[in-house]
CSV table of C-alpha atoms in Angstrom, one decimal:
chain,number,residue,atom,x,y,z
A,1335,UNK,CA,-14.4,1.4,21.1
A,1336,UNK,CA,-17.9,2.8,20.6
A,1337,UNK,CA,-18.9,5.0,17.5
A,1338,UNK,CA,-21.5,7.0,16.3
A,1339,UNK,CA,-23.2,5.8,12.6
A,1340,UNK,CA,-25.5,8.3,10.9
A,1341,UNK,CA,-27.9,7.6,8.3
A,1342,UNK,CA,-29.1,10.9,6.4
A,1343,UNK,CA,-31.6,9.6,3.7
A,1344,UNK,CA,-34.9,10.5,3.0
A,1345,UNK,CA,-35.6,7.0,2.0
A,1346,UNK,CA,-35.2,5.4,5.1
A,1347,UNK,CA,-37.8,6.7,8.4
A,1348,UNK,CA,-37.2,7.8,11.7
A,1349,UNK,CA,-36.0,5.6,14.4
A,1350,UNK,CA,-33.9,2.3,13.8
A,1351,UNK,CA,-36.7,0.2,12.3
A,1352,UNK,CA,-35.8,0.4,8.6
A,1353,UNK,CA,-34.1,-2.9,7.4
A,1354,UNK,CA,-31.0,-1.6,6.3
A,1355,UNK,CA,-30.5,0.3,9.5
A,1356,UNK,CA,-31.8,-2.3,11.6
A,1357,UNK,CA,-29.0,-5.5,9.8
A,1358,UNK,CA,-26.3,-3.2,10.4
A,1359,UNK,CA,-27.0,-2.4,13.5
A,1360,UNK,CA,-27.3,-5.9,14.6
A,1361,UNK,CA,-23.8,-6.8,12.8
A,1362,UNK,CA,-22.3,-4.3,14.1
A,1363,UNK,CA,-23.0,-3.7,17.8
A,1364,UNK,CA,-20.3,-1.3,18.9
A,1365,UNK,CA,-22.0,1.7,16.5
A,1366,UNK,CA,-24.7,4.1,17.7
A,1367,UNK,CA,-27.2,4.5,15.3
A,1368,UNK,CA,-29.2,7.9,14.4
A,1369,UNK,CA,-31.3,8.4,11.5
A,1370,UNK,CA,-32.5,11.8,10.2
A,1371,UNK,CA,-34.9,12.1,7.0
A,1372,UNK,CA,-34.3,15.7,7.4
A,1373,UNK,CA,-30.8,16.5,5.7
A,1374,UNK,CA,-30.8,20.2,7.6
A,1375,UNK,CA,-31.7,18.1,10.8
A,1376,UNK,CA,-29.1,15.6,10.2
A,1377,UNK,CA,-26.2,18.2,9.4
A,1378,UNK,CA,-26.8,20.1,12.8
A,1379,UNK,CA,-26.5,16.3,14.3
A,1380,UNK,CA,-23.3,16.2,13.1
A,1381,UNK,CA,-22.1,19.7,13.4
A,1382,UNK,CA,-22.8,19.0,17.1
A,1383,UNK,CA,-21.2,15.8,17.2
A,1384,UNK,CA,-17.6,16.4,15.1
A,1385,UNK,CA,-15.9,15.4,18.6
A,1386,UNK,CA,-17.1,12.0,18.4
A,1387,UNK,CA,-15.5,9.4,16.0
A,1388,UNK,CA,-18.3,8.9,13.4
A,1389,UNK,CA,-19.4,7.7,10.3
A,1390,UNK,CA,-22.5,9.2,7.8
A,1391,UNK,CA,-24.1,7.5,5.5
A,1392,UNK,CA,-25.9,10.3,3.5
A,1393,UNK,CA,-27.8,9.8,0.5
A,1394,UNK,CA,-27.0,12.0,-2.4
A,1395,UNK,CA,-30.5,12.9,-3.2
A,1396,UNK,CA,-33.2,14.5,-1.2
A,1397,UNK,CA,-36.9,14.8,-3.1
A,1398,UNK,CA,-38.6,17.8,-1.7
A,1399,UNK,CA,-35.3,19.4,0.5
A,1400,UNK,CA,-33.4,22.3,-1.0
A,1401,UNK,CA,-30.5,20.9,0.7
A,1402,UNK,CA,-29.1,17.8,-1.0
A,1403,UNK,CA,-26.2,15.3,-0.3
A,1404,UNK,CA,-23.9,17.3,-1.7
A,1405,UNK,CA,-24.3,20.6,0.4
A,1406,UNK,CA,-24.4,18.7,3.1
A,1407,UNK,CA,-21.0,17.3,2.3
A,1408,UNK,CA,-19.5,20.5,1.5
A,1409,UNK,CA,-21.1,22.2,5.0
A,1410,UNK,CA,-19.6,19.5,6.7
A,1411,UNK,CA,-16.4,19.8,5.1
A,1412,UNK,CA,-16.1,23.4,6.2
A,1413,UNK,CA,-15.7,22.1,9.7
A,1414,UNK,CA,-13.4,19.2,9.0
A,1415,UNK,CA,-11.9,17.2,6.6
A,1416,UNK,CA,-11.3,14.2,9.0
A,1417,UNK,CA,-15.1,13.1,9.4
A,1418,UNK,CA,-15.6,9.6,7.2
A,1419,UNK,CA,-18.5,10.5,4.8
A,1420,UNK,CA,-20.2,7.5,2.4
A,1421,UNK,CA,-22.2,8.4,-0.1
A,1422,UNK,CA,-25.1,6.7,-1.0
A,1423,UNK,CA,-26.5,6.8,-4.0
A,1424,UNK,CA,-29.1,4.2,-6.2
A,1425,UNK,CA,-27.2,4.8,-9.1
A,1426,UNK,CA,-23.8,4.3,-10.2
A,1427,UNK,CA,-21.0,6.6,-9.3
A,1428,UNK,CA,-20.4,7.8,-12.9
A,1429,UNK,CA,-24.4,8.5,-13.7
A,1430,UNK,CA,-24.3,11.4,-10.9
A,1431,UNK,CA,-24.0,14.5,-11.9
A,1432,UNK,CA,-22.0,16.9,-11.3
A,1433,UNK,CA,-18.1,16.6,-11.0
A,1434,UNK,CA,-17.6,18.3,-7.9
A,1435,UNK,CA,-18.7,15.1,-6.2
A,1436,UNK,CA,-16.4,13.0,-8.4
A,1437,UNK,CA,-13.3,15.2,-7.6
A,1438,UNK,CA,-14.4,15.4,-3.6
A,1439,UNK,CA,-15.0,11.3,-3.7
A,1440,UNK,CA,-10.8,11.3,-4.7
A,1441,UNK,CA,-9.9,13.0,-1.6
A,1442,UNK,CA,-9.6,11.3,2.0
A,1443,UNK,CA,-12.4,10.3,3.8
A,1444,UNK,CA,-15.0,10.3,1.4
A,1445,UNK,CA,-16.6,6.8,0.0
A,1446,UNK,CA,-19.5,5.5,-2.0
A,1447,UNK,CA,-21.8,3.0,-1.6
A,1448,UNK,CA,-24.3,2.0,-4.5
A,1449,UNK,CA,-27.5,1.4,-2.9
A,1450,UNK,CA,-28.8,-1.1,-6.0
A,1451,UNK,CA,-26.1,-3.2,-6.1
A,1452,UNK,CA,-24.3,-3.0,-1.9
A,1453,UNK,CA,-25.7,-5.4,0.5
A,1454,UNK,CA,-25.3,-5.3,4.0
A,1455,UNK,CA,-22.3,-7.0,4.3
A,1456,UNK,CA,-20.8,-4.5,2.1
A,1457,UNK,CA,-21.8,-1.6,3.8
A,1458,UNK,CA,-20.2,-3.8,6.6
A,1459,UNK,CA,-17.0,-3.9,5.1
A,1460,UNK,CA,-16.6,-0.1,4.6
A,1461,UNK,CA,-17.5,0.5,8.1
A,1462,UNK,CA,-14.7,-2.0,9.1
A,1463,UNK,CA,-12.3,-1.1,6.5
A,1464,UNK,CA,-12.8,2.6,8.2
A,1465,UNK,CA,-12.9,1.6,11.9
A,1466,UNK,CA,-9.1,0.4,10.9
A,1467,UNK,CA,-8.1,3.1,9.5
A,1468,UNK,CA,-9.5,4.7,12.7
A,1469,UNK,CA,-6.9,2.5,14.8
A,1470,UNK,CA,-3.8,4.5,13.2
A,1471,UNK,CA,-4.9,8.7,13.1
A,1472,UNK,CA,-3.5,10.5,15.6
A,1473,UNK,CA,-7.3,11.9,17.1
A,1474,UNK,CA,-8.2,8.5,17.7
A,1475,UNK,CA,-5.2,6.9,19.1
A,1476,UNK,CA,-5.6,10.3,21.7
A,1477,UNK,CA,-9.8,9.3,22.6
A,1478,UNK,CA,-8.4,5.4,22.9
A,1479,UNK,CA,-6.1,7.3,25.2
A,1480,UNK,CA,-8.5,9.1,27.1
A,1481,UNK,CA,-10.8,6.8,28.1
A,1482,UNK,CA,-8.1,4.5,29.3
A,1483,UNK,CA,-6.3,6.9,31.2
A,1484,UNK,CA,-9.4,9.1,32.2
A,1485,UNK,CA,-7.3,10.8,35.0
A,1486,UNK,CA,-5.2,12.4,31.8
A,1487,UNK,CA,-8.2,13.9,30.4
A,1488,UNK,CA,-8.1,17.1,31.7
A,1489,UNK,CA,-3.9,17.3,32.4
A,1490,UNK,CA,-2.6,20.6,30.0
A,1491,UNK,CA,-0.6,19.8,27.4
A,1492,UNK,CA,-0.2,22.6,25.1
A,1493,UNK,CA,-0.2,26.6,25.8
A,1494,UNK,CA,1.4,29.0,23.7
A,1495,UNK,CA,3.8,31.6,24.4
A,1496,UNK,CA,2.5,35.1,25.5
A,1497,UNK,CA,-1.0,33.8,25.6
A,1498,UNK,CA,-3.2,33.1,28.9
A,1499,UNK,CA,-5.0,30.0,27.4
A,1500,UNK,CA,-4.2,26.4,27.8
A,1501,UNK,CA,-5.2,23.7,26.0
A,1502,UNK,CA,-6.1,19.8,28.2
A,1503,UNK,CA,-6.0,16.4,25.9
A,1504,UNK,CA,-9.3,17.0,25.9
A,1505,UNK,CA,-9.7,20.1,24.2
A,1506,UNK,CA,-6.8,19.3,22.0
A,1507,UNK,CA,-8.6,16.0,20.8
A,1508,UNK,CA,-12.0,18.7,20.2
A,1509,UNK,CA,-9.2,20.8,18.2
A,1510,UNK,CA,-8.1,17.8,16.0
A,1511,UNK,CA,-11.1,16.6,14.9
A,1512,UNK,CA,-12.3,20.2,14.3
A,1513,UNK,CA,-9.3,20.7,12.4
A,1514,UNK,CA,-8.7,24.4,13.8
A,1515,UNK,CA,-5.5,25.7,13.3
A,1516,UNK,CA,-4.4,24.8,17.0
A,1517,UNK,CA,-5.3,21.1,16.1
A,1518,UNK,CA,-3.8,21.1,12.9
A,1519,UNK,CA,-0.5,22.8,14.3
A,1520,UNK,CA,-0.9,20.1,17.5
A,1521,UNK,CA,-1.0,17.0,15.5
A,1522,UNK,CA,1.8,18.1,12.5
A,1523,UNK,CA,4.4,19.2,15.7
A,1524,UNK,CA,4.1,15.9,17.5
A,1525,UNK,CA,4.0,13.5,14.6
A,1526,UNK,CA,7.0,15.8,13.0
A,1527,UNK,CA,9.2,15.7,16.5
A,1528,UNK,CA,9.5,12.3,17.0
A,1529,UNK,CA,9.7,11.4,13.5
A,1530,UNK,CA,13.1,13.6,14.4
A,1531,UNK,CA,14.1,12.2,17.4
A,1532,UNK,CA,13.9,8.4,16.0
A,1533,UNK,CA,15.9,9.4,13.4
A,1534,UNK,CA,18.5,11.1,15.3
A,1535,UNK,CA,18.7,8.4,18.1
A,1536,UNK,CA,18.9,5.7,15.3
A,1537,UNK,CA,22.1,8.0,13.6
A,1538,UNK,CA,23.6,7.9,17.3
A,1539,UNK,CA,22.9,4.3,17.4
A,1540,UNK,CA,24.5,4.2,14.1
A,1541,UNK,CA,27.9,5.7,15.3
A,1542,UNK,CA,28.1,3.7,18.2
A,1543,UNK,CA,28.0,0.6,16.7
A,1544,UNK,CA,30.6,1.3,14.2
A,1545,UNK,CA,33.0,2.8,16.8
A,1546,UNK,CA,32.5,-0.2,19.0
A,1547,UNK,CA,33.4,-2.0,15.7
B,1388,UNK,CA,33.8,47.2,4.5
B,1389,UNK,CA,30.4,45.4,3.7
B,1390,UNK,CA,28.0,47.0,5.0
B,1391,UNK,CA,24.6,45.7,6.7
B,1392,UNK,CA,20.8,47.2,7.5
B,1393,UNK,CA,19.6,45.8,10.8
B,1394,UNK,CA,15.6,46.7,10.2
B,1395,UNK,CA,13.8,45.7,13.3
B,1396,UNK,CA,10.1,46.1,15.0
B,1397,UNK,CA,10.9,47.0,18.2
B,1398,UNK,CA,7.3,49.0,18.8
B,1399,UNK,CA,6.0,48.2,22.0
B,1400,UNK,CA,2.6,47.3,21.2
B,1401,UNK,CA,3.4,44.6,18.8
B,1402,UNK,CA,3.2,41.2,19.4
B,1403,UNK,CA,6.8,39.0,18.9
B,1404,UNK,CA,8.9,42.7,19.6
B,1405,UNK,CA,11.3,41.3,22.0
B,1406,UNK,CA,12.4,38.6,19.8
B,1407,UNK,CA,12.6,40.8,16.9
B,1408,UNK,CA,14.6,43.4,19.1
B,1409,UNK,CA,17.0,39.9,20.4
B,1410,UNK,CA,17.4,38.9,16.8
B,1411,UNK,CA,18.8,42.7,16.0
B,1412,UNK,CA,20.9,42.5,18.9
B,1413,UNK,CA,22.7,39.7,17.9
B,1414,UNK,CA,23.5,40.3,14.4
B,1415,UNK,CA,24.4,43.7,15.4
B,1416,UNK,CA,26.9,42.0,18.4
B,1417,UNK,CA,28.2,40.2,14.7
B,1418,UNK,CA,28.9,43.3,13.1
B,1419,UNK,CA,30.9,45.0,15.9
B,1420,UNK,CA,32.4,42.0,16.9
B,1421,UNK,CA,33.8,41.4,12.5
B,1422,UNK,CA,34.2,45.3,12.5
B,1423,UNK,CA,31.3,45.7,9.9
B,1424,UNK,CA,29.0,48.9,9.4
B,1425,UNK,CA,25.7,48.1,9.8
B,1426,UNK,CA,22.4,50.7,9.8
B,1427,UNK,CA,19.6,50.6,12.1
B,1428,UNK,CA,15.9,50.5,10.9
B,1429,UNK,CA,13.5,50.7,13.3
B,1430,UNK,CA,9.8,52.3,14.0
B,1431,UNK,CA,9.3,55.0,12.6
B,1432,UNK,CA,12.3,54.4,9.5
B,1433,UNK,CA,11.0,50.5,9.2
B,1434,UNK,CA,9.6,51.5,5.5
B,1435,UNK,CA,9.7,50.8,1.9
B,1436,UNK,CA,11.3,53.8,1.2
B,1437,UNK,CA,14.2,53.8,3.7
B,1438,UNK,CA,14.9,49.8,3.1
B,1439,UNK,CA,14.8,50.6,-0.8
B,1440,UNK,CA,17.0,53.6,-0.7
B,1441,UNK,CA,19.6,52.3,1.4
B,1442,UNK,CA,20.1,49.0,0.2
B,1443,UNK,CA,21.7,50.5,-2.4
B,1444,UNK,CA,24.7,51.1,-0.3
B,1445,UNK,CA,24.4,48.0,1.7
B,1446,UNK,CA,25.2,44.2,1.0
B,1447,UNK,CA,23.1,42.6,3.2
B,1448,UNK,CA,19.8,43.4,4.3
B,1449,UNK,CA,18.2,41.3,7.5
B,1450,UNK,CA,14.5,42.0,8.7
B,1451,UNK,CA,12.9,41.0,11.5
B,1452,UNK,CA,9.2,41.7,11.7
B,1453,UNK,CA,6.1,40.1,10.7
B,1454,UNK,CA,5.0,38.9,7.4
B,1455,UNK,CA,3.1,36.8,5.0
B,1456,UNK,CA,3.7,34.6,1.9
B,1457,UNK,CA,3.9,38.4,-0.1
B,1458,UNK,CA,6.2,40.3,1.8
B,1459,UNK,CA,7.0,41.8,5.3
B,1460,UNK,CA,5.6,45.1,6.9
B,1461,UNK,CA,6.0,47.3,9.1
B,1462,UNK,CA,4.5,48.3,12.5
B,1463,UNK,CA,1.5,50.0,10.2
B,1464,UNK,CA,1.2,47.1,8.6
B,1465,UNK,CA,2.7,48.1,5.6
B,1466,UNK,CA,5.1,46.6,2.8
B,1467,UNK,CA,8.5,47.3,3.6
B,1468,UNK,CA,9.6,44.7,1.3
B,1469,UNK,CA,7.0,42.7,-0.9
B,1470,UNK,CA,5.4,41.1,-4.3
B,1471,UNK,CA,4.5,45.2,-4.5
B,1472,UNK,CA,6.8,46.7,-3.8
B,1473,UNK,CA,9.8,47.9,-6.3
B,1474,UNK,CA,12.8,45.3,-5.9
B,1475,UNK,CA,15.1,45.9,-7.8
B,1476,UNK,CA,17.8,47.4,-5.7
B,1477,UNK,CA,18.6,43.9,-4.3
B,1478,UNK,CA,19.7,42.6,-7.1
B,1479,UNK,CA,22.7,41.0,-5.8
B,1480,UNK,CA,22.2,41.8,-2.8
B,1481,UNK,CA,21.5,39.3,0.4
B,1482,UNK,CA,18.0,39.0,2.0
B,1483,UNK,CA,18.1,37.6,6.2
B,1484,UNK,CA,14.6,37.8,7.8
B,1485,UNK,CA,12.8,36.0,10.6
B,1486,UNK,CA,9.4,37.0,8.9
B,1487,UNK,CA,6.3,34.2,8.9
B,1488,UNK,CA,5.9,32.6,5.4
B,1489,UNK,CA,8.6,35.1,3.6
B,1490,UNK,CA,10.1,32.6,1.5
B,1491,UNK,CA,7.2,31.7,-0.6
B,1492,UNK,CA,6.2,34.5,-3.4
B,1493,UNK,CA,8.3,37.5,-1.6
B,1494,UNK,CA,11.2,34.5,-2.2
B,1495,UNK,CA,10.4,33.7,-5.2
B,1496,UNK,CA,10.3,37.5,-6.7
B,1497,UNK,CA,13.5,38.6,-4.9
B,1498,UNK,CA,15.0,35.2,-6.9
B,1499,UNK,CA,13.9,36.1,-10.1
B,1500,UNK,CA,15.5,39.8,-9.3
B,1501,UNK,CA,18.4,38.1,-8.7
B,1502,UNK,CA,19.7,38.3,-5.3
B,1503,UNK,CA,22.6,36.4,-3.6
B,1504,UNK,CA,20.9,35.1,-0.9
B,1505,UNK,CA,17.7,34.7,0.4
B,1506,UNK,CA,17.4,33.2,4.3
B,1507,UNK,CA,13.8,33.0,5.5
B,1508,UNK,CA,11.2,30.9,6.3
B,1509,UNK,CA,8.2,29.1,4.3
B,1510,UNK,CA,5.6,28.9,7.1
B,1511,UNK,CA,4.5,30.6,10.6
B,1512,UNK,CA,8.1,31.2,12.8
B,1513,UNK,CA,6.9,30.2,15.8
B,1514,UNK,CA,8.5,31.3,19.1
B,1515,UNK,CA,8.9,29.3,22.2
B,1516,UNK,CA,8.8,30.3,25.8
B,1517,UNK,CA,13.0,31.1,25.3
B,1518,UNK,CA,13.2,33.5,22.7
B,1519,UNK,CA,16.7,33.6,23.4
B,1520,UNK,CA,17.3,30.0,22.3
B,1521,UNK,CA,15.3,31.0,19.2
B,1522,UNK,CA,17.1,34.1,18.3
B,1523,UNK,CA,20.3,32.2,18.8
B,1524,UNK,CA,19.1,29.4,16.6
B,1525,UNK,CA,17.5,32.3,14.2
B,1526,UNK,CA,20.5,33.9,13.9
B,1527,UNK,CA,23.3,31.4,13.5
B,1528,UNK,CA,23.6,32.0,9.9
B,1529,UNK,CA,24.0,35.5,10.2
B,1530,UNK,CA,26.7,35.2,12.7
B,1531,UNK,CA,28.6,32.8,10.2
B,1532,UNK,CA,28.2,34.8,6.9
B,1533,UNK,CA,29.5,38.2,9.0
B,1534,UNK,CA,32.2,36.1,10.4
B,1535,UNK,CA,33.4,34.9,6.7
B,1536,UNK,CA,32.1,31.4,6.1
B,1537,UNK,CA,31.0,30.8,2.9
B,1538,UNK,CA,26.6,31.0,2.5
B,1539,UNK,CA,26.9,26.9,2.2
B,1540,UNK,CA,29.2,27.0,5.6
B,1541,UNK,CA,26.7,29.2,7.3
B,1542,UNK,CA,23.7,27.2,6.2
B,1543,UNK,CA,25.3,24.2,8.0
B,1544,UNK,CA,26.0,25.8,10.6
B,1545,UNK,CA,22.6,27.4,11.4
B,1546,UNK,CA,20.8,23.9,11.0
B,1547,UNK,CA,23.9,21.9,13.1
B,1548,UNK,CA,22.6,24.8,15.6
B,1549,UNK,CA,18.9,24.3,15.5
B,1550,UNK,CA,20.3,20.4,15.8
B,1551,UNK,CA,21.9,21.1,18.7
B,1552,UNK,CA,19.0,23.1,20.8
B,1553,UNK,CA,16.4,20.4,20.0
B,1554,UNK,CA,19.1,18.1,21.6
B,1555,UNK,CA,19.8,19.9,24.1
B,1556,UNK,CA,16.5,20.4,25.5
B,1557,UNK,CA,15.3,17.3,24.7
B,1558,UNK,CA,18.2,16.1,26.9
B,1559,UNK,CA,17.0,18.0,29.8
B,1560,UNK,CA,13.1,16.6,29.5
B,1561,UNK,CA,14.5,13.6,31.2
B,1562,UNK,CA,15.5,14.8,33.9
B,1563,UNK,CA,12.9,17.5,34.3
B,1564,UNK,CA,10.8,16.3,37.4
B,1565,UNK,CA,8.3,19.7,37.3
B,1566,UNK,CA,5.2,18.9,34.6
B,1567,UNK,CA,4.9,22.2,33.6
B,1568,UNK,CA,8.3,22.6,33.0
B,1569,UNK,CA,8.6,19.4,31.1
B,1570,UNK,CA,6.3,20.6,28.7
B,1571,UNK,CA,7.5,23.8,28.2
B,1572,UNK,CA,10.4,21.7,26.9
B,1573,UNK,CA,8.9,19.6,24.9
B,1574,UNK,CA,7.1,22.6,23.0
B,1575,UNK,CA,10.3,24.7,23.0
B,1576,UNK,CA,12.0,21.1,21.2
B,1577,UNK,CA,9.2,21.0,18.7
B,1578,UNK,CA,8.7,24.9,17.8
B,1579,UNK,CA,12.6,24.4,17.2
B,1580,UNK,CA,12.4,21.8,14.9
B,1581,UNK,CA,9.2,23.2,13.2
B,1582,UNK,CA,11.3,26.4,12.1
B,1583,UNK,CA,14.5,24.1,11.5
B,1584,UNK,CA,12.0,22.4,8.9
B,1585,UNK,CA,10.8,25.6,7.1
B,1586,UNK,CA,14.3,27.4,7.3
B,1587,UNK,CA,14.7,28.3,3.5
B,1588,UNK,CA,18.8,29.2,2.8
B,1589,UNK,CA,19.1,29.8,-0.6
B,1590,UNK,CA,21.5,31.8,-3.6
B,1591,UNK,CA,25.1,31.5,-4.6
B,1592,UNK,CA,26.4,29.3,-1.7
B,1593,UNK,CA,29.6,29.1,-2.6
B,1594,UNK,CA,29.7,33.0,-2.1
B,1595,UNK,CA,30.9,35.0,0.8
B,1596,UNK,CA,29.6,38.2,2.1
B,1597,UNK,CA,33.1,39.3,1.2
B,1598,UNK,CA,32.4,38.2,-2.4
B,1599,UNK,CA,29.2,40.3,-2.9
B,1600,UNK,CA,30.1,44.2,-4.7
């Protein structure tokens, strides 16, 4: 399944030609690269993109931009939290400043990458190590889903009582990796229901057995 | 003879009044049908100041209207009971309300007042395309605590009743042929066990309404 790798780094240049963009694009042929120099140019990319699975690489430090790595993250993080975000940075984790970054690097779906000491291979790994994490959330089991049952694309799942608007898997998979309420709501209700129903059909099972017994 | 307030928004232009007026109805249909004297308190008597005063003379107060994590208010969208407002008349008493998110701080407050009982629930109630299944479900415990089971009995009863409409419908998604019907269902099945899930039912549990001065 194809995905979408941005590079947001002032070090790198445009188009797919510097080396570290170029080796991991070779290694890894499924991902469609993009790099922006420009973090303001780079965060609209992605803004416009949050329905697409996706990984950014964004460097932590931009000479000359007001923006840096870190607004960027946070912007981004006001739209959703489910977007996989590595941080790059040339020195170690504990020599950046600033704990916010520290604190946001503990939650889900943020990961750093030391740009003195990673090679390409383990820049390879994270992407790999994410891409399988990808296999098992709920917004990317539904886009597997989609594009192998295209005719269910547009088939409406979800409306809510009272109100004249109807939600299609596709929407509903824009909603998820939004991370609106709608999505949120969408995602907790389904996991949450059959999580019940296995559990009550294996307590039925239960009984049966033990009064066949 | 203990006696019950039946505060409902039942104004028109609100959204969620029918169910509020079905979940009136049927604790009211308790209370005739377990010869108890119960109080209406509706638009324009849904306030503070008529709740306050006549829980005084009343054992059991149940509210349906809207709320948040603070309280519940009226059609004005003001407190009729809340983090605000002055509590201490329920000490003792019961609390029953169908309100979003009542039983986080408002829960917490009335506890440390000292009430009986507190019956509410911790997130959005969400209401499916048959509110009377809902209200039925909603109202189960009331119909057990005015009928003389003990708050623990009545507990068990309301969730063996949500149990039993998740079931139920879920039972009738297979053989459903209609799409649109089916996931109605479905939705109905989940909303159920989503409000099942953030029922709070808490107090003296061994009490009955019987038991309460």
């Amino acid at each position: 399944m194809n995905y979408k790798l941005v590079f947001i780094d002032d070090n790198m240049r445009e188009g797919l030609e510097h080396p570290f963009v170029r080796a991991i694009g070779k290694k890894r042929k499924s991902a469609e690269l993009s790099v922006f120099i420009d973090p303001s140019k780079g965060l609209d990319y992605v803004l416009n993109n949050l329905n697409s699975k996706m990984i950014v690489f964004l460097d932590y430090k931009f000479d000359g931009y007001s923006l840096q790595g870190i607004n960027v993250l946070k912007e981004i993080r006001k739209r959703t939290s489910l977007l996989y975000i590595v941080m790059m940075s040339a020195n170690s984790i504990n020599q950046i400043a600033g704990l916010d970054i520290l604190e946001m690097i503990n939650e889900n779906y943020i990961w750093f990458f030391d740009r003195n000491n990673g090679t390409i291979d383990d820049a390879c790994n994270l992407i790999d190590k994410i891409n399988r994490l990808w296999n098992v959330r709920f917004d990317c089991i539904l886009e597997n889903w989609i594009i192998k049952h295209p005719n269910d694309a547009n088939k409406k799942v979800f409306s809510q009582p009272g109100q004249e608007e109807s939600y299609t898997w596709e929407r509903i998979l824009v909603e998820l990796r939004e991370q609106t309420p709608i999505g949120k709501m969408f995602e907790k209700l389904i996991n949450q229901f059959y999580i019940y129903n296995l559990t009550t059909k294996s307590e039925q099972n239960a009984e049966d057995n033990n009064s066949i017994q | 003879m203990p006696k019950i307030i039946i505060a409902y928004n039942n104004s028109h232009n609100i959204e969620s009044h029918n169910f509020f007026q079905l979940c009136a109805d049927c604790i009211k249909q308790s209370c005739v049908d377990n010869k108890y004297d119960y109080t209406s308190l509706m638009p324009p008597e849904l306030t503070e100041e008529k709740i306050m005063e006549n829980i005084l003379t009343h054992k059991f107060c149940f509210i349906a209207a809207h709320g948040d994590v603070d309280g519940v208010y009226n059609e004005n969208n003001e407190d009729v009971i809340s983090t605000r407002t002055t509590n201490y008349a329920f000490k003792e008493k019961c609390f029953y309300s169908v309100a979003c998110h009542c039983a986080k701080n408002l829960k917490d407050e009335l506890m440390r007042i000292g009430i009986n009982l507190f019956v509410g629930y911790e997130n959005e109630y969400r209401i499916g395309y048959n509110d009377t299944v809902f209200a039925d479900c909603a109202m189960e415990g009331a119909k057990q605590i005015c009928s003389g089971s003990t708050f623990e009995k009545s507990k068990a009863f309301m969730l063996a009743k949500y149990d039993d409409a998740i079931n139920d419908i879920y039972k009738s998604l297979d053989s459903e042929k209609n799409d649109s019907i089916k996931n109605t269902l479905f939705w109905d099945a989940a909303f159920l066990l989503e409000n099942k899930e953030n029922l709070v039912f808490e107090g003296k549990l061994s009490l009955t309404l019987s038991d309460i001065v």
